[in-house]
Short mmCIF file of C-alpha atoms in Angstrom, two decimals:
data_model
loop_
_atom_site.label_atom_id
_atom_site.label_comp_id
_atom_site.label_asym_id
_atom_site.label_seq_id
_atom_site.Cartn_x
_atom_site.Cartn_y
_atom_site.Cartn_z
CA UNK M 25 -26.50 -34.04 -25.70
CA UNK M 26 -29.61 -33.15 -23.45
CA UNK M 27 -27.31 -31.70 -21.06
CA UNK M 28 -25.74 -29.41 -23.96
CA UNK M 29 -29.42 -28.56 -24.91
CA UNK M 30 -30.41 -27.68 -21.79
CA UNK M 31 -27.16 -25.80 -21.45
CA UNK M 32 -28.38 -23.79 -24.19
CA UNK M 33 -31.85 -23.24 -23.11
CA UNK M 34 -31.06 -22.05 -19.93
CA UNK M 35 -28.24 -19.88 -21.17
CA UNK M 36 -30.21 -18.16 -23.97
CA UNK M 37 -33.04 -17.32 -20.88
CA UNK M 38 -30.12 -16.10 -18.72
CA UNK M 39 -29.09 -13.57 -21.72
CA UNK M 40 -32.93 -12.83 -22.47
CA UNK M 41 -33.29 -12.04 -18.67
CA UNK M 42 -29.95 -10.01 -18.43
CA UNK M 43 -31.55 -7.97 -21.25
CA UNK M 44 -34.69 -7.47 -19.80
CA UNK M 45 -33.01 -6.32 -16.58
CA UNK M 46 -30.78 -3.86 -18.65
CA UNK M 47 -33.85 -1.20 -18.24
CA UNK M 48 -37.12 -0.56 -20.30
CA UNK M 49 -35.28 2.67 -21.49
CA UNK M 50 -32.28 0.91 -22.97
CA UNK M 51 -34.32 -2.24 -24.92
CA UNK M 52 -36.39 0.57 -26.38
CA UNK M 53 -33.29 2.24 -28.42
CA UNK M 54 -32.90 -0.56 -30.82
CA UNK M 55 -30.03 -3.03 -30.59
CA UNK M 56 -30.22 -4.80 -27.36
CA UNK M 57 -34.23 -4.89 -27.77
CA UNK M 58 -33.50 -7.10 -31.14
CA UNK M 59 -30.94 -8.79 -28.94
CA UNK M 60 -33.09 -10.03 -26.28
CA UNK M 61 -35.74 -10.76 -28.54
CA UNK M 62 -33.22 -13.24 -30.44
CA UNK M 63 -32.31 -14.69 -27.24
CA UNK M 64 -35.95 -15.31 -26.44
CA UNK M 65 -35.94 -17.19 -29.79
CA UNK M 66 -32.86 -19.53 -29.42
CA UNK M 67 -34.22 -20.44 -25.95
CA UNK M 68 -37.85 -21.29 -27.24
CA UNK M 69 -36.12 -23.46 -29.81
CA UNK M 70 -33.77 -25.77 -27.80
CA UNK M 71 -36.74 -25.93 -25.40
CA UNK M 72 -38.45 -27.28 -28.05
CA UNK M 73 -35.36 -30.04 -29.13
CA UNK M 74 -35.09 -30.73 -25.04
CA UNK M 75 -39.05 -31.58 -25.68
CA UNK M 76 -38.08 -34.37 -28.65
CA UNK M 77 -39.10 -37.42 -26.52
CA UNK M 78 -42.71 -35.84 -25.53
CA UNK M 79 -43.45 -34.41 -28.69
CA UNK M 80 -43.94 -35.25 -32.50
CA UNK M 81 -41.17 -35.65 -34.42
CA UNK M 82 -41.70 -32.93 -37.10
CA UNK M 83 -43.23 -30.31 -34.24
CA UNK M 84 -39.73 -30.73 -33.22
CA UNK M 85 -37.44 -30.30 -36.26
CA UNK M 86 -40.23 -27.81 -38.09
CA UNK M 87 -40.21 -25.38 -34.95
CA UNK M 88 -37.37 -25.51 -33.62
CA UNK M 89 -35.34 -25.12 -37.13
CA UNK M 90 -37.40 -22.15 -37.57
CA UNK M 91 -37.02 -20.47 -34.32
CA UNK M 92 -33.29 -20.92 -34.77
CA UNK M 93 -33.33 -18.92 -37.61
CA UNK M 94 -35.68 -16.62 -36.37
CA UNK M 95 -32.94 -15.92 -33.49
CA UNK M 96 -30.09 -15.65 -36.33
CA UNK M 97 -31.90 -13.13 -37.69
CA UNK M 98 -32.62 -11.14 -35.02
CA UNK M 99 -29.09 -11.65 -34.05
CA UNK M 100 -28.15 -9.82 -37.32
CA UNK M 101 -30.86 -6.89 -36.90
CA UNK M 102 -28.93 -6.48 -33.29
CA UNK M 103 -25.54 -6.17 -34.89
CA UNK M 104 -27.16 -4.08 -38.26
CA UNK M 105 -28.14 -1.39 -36.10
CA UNK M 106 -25.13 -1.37 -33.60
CA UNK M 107 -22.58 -1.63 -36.55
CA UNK M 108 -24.52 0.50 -39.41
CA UNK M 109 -27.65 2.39 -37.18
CA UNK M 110 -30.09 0.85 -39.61
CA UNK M 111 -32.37 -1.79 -40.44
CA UNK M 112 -31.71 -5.21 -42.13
CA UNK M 113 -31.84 -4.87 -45.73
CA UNK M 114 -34.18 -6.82 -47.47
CA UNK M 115 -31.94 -9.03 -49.28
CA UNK M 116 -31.66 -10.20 -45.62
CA UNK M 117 -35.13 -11.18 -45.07
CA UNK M 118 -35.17 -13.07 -48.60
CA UNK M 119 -32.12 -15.03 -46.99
CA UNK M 120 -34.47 -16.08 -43.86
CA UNK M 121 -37.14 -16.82 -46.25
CA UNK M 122 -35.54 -19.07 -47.82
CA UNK M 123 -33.67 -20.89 -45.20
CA UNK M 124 -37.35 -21.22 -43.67
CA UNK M 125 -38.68 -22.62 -46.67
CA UNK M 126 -35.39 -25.36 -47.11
CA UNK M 127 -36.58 -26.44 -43.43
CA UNK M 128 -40.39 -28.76 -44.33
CA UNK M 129 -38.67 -29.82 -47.41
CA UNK M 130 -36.11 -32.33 -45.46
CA UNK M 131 -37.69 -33.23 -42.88
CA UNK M 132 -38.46 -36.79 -44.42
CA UNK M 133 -35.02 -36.99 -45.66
CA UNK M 134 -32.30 -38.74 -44.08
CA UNK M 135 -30.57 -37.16 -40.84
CA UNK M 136 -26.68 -36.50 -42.56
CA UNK M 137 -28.91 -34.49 -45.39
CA UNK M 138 -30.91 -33.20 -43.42
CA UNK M 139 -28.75 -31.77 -40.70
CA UNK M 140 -26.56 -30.79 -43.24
CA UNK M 141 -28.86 -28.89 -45.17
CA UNK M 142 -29.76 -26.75 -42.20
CA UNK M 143 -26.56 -26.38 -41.06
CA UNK M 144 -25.72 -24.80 -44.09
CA UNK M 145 -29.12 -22.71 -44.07
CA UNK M 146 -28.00 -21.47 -41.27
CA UNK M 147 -24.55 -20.71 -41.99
CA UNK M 148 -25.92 -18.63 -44.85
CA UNK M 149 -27.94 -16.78 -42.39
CA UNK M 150 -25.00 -15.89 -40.03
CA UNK M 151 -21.91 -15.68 -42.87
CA UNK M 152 -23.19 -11.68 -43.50
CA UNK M 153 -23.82 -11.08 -39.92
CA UNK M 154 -20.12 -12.84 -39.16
CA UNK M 155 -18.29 -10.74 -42.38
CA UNK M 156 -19.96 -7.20 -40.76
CA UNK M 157 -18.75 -8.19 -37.32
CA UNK M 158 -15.07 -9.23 -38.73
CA UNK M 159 -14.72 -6.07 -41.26
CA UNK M 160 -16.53 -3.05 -38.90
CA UNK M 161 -16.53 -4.67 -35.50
CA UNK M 162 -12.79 -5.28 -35.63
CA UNK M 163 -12.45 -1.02 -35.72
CA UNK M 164 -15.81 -0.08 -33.25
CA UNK M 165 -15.19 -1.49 -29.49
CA UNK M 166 -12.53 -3.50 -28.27
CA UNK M 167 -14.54 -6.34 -26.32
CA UNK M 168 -16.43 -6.47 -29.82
CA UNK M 169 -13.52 -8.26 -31.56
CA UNK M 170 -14.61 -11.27 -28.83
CA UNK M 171 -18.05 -10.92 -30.61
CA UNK M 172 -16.74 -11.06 -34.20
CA UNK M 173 -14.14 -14.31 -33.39
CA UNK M 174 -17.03 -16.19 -31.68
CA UNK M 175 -19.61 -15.60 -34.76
CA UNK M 176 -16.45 -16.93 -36.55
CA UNK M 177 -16.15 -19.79 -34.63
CA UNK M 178 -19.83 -20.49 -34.82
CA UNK M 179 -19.84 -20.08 -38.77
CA UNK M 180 -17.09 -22.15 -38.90
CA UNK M 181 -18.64 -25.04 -37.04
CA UNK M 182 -21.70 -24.72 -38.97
CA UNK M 183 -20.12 -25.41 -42.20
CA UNK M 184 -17.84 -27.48 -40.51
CA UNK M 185 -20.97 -29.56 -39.77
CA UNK M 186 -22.01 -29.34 -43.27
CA UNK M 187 -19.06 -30.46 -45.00
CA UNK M 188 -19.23 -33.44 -42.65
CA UNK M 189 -22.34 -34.60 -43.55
CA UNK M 190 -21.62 -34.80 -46.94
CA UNK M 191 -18.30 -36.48 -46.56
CA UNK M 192 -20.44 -38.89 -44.00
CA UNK M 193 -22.89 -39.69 -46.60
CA UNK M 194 -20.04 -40.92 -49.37
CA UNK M 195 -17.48 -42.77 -47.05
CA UNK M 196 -19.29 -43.98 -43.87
CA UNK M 197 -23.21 -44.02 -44.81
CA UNK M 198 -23.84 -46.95 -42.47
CA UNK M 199 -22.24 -45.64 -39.23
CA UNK M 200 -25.32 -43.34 -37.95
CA UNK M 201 -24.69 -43.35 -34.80
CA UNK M 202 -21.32 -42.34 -34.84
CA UNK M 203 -22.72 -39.57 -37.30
CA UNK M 204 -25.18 -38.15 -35.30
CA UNK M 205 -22.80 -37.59 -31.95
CA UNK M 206 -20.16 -35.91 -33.87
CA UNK M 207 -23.61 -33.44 -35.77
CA UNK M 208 -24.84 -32.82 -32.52
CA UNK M 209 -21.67 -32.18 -30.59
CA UNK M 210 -20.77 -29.29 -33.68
CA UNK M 211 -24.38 -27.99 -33.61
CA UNK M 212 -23.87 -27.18 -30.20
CA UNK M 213 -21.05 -25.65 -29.65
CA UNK M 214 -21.69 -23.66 -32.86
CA UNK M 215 -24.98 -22.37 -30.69
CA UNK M 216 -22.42 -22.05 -27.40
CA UNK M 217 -20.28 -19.78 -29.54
CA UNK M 218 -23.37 -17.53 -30.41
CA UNK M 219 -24.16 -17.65 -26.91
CA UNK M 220 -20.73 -16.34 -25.93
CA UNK M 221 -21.06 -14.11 -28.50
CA UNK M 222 -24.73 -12.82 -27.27
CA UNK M 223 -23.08 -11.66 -23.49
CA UNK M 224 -20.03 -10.03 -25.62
CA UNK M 225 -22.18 -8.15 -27.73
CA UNK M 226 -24.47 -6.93 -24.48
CA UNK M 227 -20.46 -5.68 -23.29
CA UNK M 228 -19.59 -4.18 -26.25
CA UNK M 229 -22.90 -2.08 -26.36
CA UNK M 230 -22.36 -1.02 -22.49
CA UNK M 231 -18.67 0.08 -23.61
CA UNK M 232 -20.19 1.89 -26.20
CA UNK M 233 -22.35 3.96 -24.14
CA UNK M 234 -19.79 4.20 -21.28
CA UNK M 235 -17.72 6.08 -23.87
CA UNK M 236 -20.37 8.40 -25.50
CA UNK M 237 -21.42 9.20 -21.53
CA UNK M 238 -17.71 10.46 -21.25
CA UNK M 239 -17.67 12.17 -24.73
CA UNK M 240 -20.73 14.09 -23.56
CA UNK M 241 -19.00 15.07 -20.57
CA UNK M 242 -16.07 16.26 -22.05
CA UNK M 243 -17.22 17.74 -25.47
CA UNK M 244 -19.79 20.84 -26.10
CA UNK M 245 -22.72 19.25 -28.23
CA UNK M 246 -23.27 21.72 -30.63
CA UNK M 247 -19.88 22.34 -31.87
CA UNK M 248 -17.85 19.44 -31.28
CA UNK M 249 -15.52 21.49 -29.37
CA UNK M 250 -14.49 20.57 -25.53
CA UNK M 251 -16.09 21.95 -22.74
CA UNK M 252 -15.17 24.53 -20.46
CA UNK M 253 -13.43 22.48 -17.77
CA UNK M 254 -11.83 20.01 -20.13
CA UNK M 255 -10.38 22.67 -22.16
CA UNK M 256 -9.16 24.07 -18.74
CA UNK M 257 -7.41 20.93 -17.50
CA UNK M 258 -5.92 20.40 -21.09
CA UNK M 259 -4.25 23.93 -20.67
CA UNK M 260 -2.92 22.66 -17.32
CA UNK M 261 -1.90 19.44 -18.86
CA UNK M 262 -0.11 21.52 -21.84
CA UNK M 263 1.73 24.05 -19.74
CA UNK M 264 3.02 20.91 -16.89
CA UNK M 265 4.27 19.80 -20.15
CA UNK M 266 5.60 22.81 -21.51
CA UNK M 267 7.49 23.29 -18.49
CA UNK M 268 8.95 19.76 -18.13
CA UNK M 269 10.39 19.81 -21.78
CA UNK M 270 11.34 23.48 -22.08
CA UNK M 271 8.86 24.29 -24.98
CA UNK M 272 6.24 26.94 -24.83
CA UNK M 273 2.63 26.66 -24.83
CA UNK M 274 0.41 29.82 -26.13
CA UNK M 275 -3.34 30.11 -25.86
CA UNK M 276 -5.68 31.90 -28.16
CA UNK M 277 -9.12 33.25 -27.01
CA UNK M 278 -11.62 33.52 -29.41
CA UNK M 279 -14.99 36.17 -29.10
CA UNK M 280 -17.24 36.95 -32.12
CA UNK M 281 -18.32 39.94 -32.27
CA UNK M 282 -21.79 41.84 -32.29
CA UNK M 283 -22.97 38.05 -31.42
CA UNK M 284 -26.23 39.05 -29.81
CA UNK M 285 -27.05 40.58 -32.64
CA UNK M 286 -27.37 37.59 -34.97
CA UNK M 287 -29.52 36.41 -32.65
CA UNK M 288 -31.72 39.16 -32.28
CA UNK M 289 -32.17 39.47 -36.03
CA UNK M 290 -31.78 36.22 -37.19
CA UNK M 291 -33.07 33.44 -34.59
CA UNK M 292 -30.62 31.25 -32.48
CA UNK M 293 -31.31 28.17 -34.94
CA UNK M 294 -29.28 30.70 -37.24
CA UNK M 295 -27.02 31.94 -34.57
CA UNK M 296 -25.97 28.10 -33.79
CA UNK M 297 -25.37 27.67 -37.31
CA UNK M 298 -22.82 30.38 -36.99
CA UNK M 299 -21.24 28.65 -34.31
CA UNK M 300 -20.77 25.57 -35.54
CA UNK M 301 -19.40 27.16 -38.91
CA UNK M 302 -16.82 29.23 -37.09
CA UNK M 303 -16.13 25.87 -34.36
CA UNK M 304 -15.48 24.19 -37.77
CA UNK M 305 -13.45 26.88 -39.22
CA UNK M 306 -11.19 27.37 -36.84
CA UNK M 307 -11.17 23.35 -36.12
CA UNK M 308 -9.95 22.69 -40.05
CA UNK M 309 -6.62 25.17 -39.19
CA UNK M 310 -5.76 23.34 -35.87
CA UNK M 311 -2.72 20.64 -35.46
CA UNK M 312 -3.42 17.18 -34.26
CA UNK M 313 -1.96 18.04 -30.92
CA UNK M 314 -3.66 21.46 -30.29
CA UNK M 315 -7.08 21.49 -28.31
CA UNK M 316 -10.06 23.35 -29.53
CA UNK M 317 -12.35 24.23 -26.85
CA UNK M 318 -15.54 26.31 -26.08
CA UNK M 319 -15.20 28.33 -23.42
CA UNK M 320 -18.93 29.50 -23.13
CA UNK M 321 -21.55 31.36 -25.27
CA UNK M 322 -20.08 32.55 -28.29
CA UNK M 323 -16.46 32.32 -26.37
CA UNK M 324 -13.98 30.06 -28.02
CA UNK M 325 -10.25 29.41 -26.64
CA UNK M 326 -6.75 27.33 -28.37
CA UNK M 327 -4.71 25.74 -26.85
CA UNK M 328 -1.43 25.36 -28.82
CA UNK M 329 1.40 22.98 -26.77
CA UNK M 330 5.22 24.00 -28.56
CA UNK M 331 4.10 27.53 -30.06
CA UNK M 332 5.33 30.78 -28.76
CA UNK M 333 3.75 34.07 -29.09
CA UNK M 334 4.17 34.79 -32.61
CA UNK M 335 2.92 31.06 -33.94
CA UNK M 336 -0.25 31.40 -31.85
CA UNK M 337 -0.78 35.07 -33.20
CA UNK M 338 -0.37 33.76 -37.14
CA UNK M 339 -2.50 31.17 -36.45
CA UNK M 340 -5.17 33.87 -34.85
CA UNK M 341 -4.63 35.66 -37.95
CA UNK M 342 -5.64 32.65 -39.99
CA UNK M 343 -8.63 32.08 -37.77
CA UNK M 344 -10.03 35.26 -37.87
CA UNK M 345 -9.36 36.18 -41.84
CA UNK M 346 -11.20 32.43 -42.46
CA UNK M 347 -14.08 33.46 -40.57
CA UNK M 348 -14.44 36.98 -41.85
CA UNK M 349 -14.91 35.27 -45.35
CA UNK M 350 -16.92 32.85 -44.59
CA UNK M 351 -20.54 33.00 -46.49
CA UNK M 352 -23.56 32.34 -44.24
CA UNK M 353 -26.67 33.12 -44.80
CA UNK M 354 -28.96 34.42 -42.09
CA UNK M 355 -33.07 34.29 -41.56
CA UNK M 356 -35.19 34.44 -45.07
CA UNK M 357 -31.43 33.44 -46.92
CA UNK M 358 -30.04 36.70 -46.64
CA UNK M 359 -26.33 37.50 -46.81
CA UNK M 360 -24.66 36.91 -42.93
CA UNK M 361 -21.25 38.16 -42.58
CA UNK M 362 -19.82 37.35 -38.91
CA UNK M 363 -16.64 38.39 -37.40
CA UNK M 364 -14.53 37.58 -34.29
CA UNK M 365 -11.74 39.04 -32.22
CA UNK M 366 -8.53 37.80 -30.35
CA UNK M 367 -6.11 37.55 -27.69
CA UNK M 368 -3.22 36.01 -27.77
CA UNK M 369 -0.93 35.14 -24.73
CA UNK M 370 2.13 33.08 -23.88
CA UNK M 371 2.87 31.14 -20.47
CA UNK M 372 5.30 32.57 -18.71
CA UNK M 373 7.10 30.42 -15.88
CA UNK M 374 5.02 30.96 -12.84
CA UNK M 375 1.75 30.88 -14.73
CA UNK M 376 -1.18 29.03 -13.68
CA UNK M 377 -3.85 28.16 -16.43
CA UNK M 378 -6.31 30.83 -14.77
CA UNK M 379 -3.43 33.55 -15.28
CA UNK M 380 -2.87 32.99 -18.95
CA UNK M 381 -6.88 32.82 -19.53
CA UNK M 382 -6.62 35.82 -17.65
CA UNK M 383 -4.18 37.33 -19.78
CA UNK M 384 -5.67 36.17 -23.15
CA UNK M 385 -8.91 37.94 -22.08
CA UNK M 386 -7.29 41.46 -21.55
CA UNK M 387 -5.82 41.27 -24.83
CA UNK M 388 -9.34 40.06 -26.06
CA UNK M 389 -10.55 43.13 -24.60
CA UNK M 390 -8.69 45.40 -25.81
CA UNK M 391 -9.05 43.72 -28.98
CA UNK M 392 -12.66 44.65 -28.45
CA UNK M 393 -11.42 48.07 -27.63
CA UNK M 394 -9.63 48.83 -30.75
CA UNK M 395 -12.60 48.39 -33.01
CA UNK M 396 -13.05 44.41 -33.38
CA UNK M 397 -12.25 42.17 -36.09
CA UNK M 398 -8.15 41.97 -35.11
CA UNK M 399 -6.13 39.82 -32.84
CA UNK M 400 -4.10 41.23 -30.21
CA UNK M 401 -0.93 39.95 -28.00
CA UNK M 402 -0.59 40.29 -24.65
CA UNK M 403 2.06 42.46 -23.52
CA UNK M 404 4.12 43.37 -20.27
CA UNK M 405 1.09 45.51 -19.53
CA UNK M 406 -1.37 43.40 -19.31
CA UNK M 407 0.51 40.90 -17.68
CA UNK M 408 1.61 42.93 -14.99
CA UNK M 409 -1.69 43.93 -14.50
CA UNK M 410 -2.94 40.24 -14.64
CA UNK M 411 -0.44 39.29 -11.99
CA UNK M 412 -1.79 42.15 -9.54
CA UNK M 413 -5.38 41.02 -9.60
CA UNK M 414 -4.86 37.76 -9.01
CA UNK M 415 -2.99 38.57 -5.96
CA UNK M 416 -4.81 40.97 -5.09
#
């Protein structure tokens, strides 16, 4: 048992220190800050049980009971915000109140009651903490479903624990010793589980950010919509496709128009409300399969894998008659009408994604050219046209 207590100590300082090493910048944001400070708790408190032999008896059980369930709890605020983004409801706190309170008032009781009563204490504290992790956890990062079984396993033991000292006290009262190895061995490993499940956690959150690091990369902030590359190498992706399979692949490019203008009159706050109405617009019309990208400013492009020429022009249609009725309102709440323009072109065998951008964006022009608000197709024109300047 010492060596399972030291174990512990020096485990929960190793996950306190990997914390701390994390960065200032990353404690600061919430979860792995409550996280460390948790850790710093369960390490205080099986200092404090390594300590039994050189200190009082009740120091002993009194602080390190508390600062047990002073790490649970921070355990929980760790997993609140990483699971929810908020606080620890209050109904929470009442919990740790009262599994504080249970802890002076069996300390002069026998040692089955009394572990058993603060096994189950603290099996109250974690069984919320262990449901969130099993119900949300099981659908947020994948090395988080190691975080939800071990809080499982450690609830488990807990009760497990609890259960035993009650069946202890009614069929083998007299065998204490053989009681107290078999309480200690479960309250360990119980506290090895939320160990394990302390370094998990600290994994899931780094997965976490790894992935919103490459959603930022890949996706324009304001409207949700990819970037500029990414909607470029998609394209490729679509028409390597396209061509293996023997479907075709159209692409749509989007411009409002008179743009500036909103801007000018309105304010950008109100011009990036436009945006993000149209991004969502045309977004709500889109297949599963089709990519939505923003190709820059107030530039928007489709990519559509197995539609031809006259799918990606209805759905052009669709786009532009949904944002021509849409009902903004502009600076002081005033009416805001927007409109946009298309051009719609079909790879060809031969094409490269830069040729059929290319070729969407003469038809956008003369889209432009014929008085705005319509979609036009790309025809032999314009592609022959295209082809010449990019050889040339």
């Amino acid at each position: 048992m010492p060596t399972l207590v030291l174990t512990l100590a020096v485990g929960f300082s190793l996950l306190t220190l990997q914390l701390w090493m994390a960065g200032c910048g990353a404690l600061g944001r919430g979860e792995l800050r409550r996280l460390s400070l948790a850790g710093l708790a369960f390490c205080a408190g099986f200092t404090l049980f390594g300590l039994r032999s050189w200190l009082p008896g009740w120091v002993v059980l009194l602080g390190g009971n508390w600062l047990l369930m002073v790490g649970l709890a921070g355990l929980a605020a760790a997993m609140s915000r990483h699971l929810l983004n908020r606080e620890l409801p209050i109904w929470h706190h009442a919990l740790l109140l009262g599994a504080a309170m249970a802890v002076p008032a069996v300390l002069d009781v026998s040692t089955p009651v009394r572990a058993g009563a603060m096994s189950a204490a603290m099996g109250v504290l974690l069984l919320p903490t262990t449901l969130a992790a099993m119900r949300l956890g099981w659908r947020a990062e994948l090395s988080f479903r190691a975080v939800a079984l071990l809080l499982l396993l450690a609830s488990l033991l807990l009760w497990l624990r609890a259960g035993l000292a009650v069946w202890w006290l009614r069929a083998l009262p007299a065998e204490a010793e053989a009681w107290t190895d078999w309480s200690r061995a479960l309250f360990m490993f119980a506290f090895l589980a939320v160990l394990a499940a302390g370094f998990a956690f600290v994994l899931a959150h780094f997965e976490r950010m790894a992935s919103q690091m490459r959603k930022l990369a890949s996706v324009d902030g304001l409207t949700g919509a990819m970037n500029h590359s990414t909607t470029v190498s998609l394209l490729a992706h679509a028409m390597e496709r396209g061509r293996r399979e023997g479907q075709p692949v159209g692409f749509v490019m989007l411009d409002l128009d008179h743009f500036k203008r909103v801007n000018d009159r309105h304010g950008h706050a109100v011009g990036d409300q436009v945006l993000k109405a149209v991004a969502s617009c045309a977004r709500a019309r889109l297949r599963g399969s089709d990519v939505f990208g923003r190709l820059g400013g107030e530039e928007f492009g489709l990519v559509l894998p197995a539609t031809g020429e006259a799918g990606a022009r209805h759905l052009a249609e669709q786009v532009r008659l949904a944002v021509e009725s849409l009902e903004l309102r502009g600076d002081g709440g005033q009416p805001l009408r927007v409109t946009l323009s298309a051009g719609v072109a079909e790879a060809a065998r031969g094409d490269t994604p830069e040729t059929l951008m290319h070729l969407a964006d003469k038809a956008l022009y003369q889209a432009k050219q014929k008085g705005r608000n319509r979609v036009v197709v790309a025809d032999d024109w314009m592609r022959n046209s295209t082809l010449q300047s990019v050889v040339g």
